[in-house]
Coordinates of C-alpha atoms in Angstrom, one line a residue:
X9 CA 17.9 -18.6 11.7
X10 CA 19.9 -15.8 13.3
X11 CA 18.3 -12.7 13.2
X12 CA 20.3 -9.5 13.4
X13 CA 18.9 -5.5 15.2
X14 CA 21.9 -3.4 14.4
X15 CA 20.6 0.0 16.9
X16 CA 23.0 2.1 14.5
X17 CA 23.7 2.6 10.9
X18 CA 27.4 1.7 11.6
X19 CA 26.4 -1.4 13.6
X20 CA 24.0 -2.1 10.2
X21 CA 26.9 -1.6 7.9
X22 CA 29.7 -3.7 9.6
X23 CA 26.8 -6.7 9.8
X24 CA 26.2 -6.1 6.0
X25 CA 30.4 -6.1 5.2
X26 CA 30.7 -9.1 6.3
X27 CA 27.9 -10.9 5.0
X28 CA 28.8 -9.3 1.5
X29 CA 32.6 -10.4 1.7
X30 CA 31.1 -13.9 3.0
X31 CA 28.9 -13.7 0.5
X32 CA 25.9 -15.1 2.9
X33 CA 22.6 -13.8 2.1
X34 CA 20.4 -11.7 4.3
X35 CA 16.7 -11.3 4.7
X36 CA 15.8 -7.3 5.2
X37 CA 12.9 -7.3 6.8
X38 CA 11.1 -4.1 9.5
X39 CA 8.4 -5.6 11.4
X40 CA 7.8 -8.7 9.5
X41 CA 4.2 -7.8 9.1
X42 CA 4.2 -8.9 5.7
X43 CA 5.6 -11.9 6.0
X44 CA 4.8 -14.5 3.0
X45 CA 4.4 -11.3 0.6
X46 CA 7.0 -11.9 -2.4
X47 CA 8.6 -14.8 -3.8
X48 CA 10.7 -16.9 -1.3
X49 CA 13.9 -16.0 -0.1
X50 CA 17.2 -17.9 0.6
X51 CA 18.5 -16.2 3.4
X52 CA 21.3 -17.3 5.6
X53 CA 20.4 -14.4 8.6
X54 CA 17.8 -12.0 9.4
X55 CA 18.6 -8.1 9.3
X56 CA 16.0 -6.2 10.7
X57 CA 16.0 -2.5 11.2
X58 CA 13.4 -2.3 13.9
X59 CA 16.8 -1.6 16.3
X60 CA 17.2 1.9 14.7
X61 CA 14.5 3.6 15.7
X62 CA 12.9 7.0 17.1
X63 CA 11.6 10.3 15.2
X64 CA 14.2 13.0 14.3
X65 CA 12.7 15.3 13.7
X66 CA 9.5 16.9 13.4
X67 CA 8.4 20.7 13.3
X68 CA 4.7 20.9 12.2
X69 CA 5.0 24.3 10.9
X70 CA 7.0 23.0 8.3
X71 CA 5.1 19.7 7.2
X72 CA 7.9 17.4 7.2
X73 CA 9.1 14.9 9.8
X74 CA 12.0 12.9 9.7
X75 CA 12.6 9.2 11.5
X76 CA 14.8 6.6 11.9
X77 CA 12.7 3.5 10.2
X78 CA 12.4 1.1 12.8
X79 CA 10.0 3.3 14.3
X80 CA 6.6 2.0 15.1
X81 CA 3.8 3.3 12.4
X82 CA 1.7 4.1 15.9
X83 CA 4.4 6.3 17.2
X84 CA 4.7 8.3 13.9
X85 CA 0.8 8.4 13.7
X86 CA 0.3 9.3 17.7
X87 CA 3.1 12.1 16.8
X88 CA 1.2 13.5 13.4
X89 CA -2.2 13.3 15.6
X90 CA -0.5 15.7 18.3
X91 CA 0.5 18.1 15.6
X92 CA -3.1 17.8 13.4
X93 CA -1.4 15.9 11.1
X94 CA -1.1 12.7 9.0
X95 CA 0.6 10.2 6.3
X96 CA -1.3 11.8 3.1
X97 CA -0.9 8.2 1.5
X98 CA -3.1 6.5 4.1
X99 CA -1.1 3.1 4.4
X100 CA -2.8 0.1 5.1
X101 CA -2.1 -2.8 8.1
X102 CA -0.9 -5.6 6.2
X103 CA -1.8 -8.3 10.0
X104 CA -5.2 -9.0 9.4
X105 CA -5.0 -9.5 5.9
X106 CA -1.3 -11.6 6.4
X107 CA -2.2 -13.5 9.5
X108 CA 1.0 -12.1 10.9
X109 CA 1.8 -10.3 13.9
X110 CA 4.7 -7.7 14.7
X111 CA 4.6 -3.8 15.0
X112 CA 4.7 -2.4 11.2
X113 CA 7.5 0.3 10.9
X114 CA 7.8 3.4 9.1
X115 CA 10.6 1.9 6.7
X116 CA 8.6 -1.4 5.9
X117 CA 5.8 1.1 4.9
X118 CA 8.1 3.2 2.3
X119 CA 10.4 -0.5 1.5
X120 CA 7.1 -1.5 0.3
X121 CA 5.2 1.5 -0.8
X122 CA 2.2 1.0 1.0
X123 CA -0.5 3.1 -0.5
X124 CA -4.3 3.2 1.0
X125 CA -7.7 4.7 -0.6
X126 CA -6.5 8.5 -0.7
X127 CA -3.7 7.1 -3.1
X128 CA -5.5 8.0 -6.3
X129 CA -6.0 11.9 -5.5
X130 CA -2.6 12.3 -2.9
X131 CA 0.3 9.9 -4.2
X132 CA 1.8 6.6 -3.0
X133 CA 4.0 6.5 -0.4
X134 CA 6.8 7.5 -2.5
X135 CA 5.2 10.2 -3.5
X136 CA 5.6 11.9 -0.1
X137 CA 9.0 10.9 0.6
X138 CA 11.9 13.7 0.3
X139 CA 14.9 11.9 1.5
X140 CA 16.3 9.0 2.5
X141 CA 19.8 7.0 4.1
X142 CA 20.3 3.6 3.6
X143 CA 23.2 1.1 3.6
X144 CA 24.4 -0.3 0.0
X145 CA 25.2 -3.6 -0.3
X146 CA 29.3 -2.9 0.3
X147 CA 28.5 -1.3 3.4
X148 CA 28.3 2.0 2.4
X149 CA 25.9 4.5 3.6
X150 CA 24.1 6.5 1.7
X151 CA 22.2 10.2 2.2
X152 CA 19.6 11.4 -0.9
X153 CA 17.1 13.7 -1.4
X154 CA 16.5 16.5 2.3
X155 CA 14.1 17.7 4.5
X156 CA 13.4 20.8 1.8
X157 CA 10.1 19.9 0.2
X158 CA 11.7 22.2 -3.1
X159 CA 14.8 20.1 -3.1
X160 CA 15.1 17.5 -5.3
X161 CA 19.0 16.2 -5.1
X162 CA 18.7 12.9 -5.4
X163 CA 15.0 12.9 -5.7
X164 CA 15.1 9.7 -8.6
X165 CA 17.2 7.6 -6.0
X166 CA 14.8 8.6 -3.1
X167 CA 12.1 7.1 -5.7
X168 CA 14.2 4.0 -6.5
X169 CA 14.0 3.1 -2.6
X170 CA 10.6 3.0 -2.1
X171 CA 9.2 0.0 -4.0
X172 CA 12.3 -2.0 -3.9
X173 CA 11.4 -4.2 -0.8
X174 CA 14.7 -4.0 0.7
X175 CA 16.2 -5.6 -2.7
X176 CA 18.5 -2.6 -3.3
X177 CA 19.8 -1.9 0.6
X178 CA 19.1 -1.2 4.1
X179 CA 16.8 2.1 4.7
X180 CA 18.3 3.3 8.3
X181 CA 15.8 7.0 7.8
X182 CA 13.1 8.6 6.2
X183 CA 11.9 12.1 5.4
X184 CA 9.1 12.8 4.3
X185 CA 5.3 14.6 3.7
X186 CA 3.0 15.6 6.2
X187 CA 0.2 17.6 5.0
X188 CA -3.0 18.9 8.0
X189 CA -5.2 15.9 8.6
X190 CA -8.8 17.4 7.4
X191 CA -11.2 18.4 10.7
X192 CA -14.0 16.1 9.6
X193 CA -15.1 13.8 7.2
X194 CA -18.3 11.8 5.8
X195 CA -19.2 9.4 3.3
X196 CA -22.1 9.2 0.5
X197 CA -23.2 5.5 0.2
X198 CA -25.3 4.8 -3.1
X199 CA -27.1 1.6 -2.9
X200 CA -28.1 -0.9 -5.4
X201 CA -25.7 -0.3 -8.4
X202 CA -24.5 -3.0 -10.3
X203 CA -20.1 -3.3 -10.8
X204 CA -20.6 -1.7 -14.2
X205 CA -23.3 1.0 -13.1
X206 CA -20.9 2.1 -10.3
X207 CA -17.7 2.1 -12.3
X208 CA -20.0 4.9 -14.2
X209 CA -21.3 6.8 -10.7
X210 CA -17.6 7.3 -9.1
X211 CA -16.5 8.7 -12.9
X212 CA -19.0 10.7 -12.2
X213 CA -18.4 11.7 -9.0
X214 CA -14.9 12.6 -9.5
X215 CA -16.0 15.1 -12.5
X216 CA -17.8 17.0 -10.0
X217 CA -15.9 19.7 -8.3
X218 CA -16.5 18.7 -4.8
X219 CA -12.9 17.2 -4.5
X220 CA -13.7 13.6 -3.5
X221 CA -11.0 11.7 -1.7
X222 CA -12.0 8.4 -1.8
X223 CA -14.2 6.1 -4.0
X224 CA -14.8 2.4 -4.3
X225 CA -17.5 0.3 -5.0
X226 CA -18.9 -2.8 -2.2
X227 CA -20.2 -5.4 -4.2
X228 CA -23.3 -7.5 -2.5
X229 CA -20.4 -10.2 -1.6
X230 CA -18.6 -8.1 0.8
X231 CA -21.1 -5.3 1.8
X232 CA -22.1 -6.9 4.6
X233 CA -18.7 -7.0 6.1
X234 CA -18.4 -3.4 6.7
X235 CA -19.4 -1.5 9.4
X236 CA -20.2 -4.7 11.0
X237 CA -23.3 -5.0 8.4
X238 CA -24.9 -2.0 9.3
X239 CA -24.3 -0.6 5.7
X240 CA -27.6 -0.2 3.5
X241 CA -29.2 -3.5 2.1
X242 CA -27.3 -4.7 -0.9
X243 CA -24.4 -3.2 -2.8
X244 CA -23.0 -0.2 -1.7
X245 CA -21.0 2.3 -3.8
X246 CA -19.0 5.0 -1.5
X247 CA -18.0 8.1 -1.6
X248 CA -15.6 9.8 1.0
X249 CA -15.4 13.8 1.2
X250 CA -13.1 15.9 3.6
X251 CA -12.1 19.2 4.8
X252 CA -13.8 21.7 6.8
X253 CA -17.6 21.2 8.9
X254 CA -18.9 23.7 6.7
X255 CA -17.3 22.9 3.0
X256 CA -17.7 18.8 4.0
X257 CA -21.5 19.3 4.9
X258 CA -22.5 21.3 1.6
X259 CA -20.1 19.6 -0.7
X260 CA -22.0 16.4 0.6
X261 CA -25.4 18.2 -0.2
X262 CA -24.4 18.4 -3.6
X263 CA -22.9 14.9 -4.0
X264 CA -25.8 13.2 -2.1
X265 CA -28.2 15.1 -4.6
X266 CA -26.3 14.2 -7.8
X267 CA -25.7 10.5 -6.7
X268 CA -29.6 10.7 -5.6
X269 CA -30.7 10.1 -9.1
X270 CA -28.8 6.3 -9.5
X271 CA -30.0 5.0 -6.1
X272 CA -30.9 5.5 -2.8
X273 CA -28.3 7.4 -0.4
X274 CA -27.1 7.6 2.8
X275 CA -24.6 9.9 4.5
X276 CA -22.0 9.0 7.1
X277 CA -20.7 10.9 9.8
X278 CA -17.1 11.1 10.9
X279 CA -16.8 8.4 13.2
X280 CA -18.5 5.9 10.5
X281 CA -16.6 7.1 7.8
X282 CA -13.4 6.9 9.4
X283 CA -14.4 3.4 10.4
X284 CA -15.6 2.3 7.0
X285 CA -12.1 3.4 5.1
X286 CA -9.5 2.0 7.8
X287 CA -11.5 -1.2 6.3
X288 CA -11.2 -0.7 3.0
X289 CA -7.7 0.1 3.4
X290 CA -7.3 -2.9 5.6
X291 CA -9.7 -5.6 3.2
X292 CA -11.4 -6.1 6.0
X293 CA -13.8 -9.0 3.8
X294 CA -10.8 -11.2 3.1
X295 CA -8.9 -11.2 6.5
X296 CA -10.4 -14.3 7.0
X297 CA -7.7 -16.3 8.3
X298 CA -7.5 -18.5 5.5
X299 CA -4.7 -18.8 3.0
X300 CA -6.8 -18.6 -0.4
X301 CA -4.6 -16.4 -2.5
X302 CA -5.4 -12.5 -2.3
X303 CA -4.4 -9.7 -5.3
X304 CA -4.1 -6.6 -5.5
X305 CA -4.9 -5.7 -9.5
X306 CA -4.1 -2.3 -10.1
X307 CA -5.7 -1.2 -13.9
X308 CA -7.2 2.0 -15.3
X309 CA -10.4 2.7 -13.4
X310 CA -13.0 2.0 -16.1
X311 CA -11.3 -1.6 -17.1
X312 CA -11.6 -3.0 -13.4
X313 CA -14.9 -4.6 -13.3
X314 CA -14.3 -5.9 -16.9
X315 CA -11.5 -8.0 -15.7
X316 CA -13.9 -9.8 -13.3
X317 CA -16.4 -10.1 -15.1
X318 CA -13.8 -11.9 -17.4
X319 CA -12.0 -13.8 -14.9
X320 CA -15.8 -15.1 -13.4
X321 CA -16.0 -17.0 -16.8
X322 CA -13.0 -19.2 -16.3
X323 CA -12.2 -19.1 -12.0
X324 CA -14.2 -18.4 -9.1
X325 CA -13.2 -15.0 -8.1
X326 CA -14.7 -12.4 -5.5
X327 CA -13.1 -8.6 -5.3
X328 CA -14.4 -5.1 -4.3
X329 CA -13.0 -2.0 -6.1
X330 CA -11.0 1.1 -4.6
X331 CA -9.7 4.1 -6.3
X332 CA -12.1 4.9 -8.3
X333 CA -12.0 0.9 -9.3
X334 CA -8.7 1.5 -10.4
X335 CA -7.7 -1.2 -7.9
X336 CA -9.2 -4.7 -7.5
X337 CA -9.2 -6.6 -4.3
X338 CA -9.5 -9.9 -5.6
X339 CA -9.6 -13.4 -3.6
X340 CA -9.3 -16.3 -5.7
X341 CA -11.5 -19.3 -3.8
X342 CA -8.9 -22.2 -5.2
X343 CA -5.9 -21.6 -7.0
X344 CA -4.1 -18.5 -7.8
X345 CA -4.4 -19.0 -11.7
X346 CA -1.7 -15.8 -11.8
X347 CA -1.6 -17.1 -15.8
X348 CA -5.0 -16.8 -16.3
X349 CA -5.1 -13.2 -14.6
X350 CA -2.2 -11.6 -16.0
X351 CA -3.6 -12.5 -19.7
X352 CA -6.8 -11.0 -18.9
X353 CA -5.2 -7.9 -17.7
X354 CA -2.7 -7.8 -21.4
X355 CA -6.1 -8.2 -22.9
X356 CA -7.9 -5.1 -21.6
X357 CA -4.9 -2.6 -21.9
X358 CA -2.6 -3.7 -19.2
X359 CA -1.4 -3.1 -15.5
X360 CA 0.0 -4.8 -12.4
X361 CA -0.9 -7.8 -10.5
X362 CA 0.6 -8.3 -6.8
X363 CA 0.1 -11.4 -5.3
X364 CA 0.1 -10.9 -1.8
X365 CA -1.5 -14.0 0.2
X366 CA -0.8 -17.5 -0.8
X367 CA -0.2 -21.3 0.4
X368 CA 3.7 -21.7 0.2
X369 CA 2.8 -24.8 -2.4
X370 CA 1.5 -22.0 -4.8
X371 CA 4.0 -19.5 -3.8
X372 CA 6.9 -21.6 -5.1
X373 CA 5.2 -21.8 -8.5
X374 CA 3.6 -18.5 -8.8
X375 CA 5.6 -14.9 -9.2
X376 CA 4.1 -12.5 -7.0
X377 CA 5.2 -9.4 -8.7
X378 CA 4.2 -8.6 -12.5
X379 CA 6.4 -9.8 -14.8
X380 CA 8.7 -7.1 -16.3
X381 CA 9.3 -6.5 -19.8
X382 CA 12.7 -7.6 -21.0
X383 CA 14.6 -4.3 -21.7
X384 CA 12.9 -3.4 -18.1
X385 CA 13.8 -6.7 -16.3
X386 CA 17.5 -6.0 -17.9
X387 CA 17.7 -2.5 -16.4
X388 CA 16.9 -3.7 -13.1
X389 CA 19.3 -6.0 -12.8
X390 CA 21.8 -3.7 -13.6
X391 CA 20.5 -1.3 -10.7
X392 CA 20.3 -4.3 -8.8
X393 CA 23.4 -5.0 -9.5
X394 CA 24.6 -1.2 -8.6
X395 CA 23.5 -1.4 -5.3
X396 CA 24.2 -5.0 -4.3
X397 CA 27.2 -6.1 -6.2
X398 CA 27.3 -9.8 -4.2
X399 CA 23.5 -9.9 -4.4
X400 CA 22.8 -10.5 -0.4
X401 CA 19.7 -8.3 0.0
X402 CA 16.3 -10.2 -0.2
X403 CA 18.0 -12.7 -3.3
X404 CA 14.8 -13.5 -5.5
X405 CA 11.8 -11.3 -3.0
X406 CA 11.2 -9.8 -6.6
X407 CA 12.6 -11.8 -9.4

């Protein structure tokens, strides 16, 4: 298959013309690290953006740095680092999980809204973004949103964009959020608590006012693949804090003495912390390099470890919980039994189950994004149809 890396957005839109008045579907993809994510395309070409690339610009003073989205996550992350910066949002690296290979890029990260740990106290990834340009599907290109964190021109189309998995058009560049990266960091593990007993510590936790920035629970069937098993014997519920030496080491005072009274404790220093969340963020226990089908369950945070429980009754399921267990890792050890999953989750008040890894047997026959409700799935095809008239871009990634 031909694979296209226009270096400008007027290279980008002339390729995308003639495709649309050919009416030849293209595949939009960045760095192809999440390759096998969303239902199948039919694609007669390959557009890839990783041709448009370099930062902007990028003033630290003002919080904000603006790239062309083919540019490497590593150069955007080396550049924050310089500047004592970083993505608030925390995205994860889809390879390990995906089997795939490839440099991830800035736009795949806001095509697909990739959101890690810090996502229930900072925003997704859309929540950061300020602006955007992308080419429509009739070639046209296309400037929202600016580089003014109180602007908000365009700020629902700047929203529509990220999410839409390159569905809607081709992003070319990016503004968005940098906050200051916190000096230090360390972690409270509480050992021994069962799903339901930690669902209960982390509310807990987050009541406290020691502004926790990350909280997910380890169950016995995963513990020991963190840290390279040097976490404390048996389920490990964890509790990330950041900031300043002197705030992080009382506010962990106080948390290790009010999590003291479920279980034993253990604190973490910087470099094991840091360690520790890059693989939660990365779900580390299921890069296995097999193909049994991975989720990502996102439900309120008190309801996740009831859906489990559920699910353990009819499939064999492992998971681990982040965000307060408002998101479920969850690896199926046969089939994906999306049916079975998606009930469960009606059942116990509703949410959103992504499938991400899969055989392409069960692929074909299982929708990887939640099923929309009909007024919804209506509206969206109108948008869709808004932005791609001759429906080129990623044909069926989300339907």
């Amino acid at each position: 298959m031909n694979e296209f890396r226009p270096t400008t957005e007027e290279e980008a839109a002339s390729i995308i013309r003639d495709h649309t008045a050919r009416g030849a579907a293209l595949a939009i993809v960045g760095g192809n690290t999440r390759s096998g994510f969303g239902n199948a395309v039919a694609s007669d070409a390959v557009l890839s953006s990783r041709g448009i690339a370099g930062i902007v610009a990028y003033n630290p003073g003002e919080m904000v740095m603006t790239a062309r989205t083919g540019t490497p996550v590593a150069e955007i992350e080396a550049a924050l680092a310089e500047g004592g910066q970083m993505m608030a949002f925390e995205p994860m690296d889809h390879r390990p999980l995906m089997a795939t290979r490839g440099e991830p890029t800035i736009g795949g990260i806001f095509a697909a809204n990739v959101s890690g740990p810090r996502r229930f106290v900072s925003g997704a990834a859309r929540d950061s973004l300020l602006g955007v340009r992308f080419v429509n599907g009739r070639g046209e290109i296309v400037k929202a949103g600016g580089r003014v964190m109180k602007n908000v021109t365009g700020l629902d189309l700047v929203k529509l964009m990220a999410g839409s998995h390159g569905t809607l058009g081709l992003l070319t560049e990016v503004t968005f959020r940098v906050p200051p990266k916190p000096k230090t960091e360390e972690t409270i593990v509480v050992s021994g608590l069962n799903d339901a007993a930690a669902a209960n510590a982390m509310a807990a936790a987050m009541a406290l006012p020691l502004e926790v920035s990350g909280a997910a629970h380890l169950p016995l069937t995963v513990a020991w693949a963190f840290l390279g098993g040097k976490l404390p014997q048996g389920e490990a519920t964890v509790l990330r804090l950041e900031g300043l030496p002197g705030s992080v080491s009382v506010r962990g005072e106080k948390l290790a003495a009010a999590m003291g009274r479920l279980g034993p404790v253990k604190r973490l220093d910087a470099e094991e912390s840091q360690r520790l969340w890059r693989e939660i963020r990365d779900v580390k226990p299921y890069a296995d390099g097999t193909a049994r089908p991975i989720w990502r369950v996102s439900v309120a945070p008190g309801i996740g470890h009831q859906l489990v429980a559920a699910l353990r009754l009819e499939a064999g399921v492992d998971a681990y919980y982040d965000w307060q267990g408002g998101l479920v890792w969850m690896r199926m050890e046969a089939e994906p039994d999306g049916d079975t999953l998606r009930r469960y989750i009606h059942a116990l008040g509703g949410g959103h189950a992504t499938l991400l890894r899969v055989t392409p047997a069960h692929r074909a026959m299982t929708p990887a994004f939640q099923p929309q409700p009909e007024a919804v799935a209506l509206l969206s095809a109108r948008v869709k149809e808004k932005f791609d008239p001759a429906g080129i871009f990623n044909p069926g990634k989300m339907a």
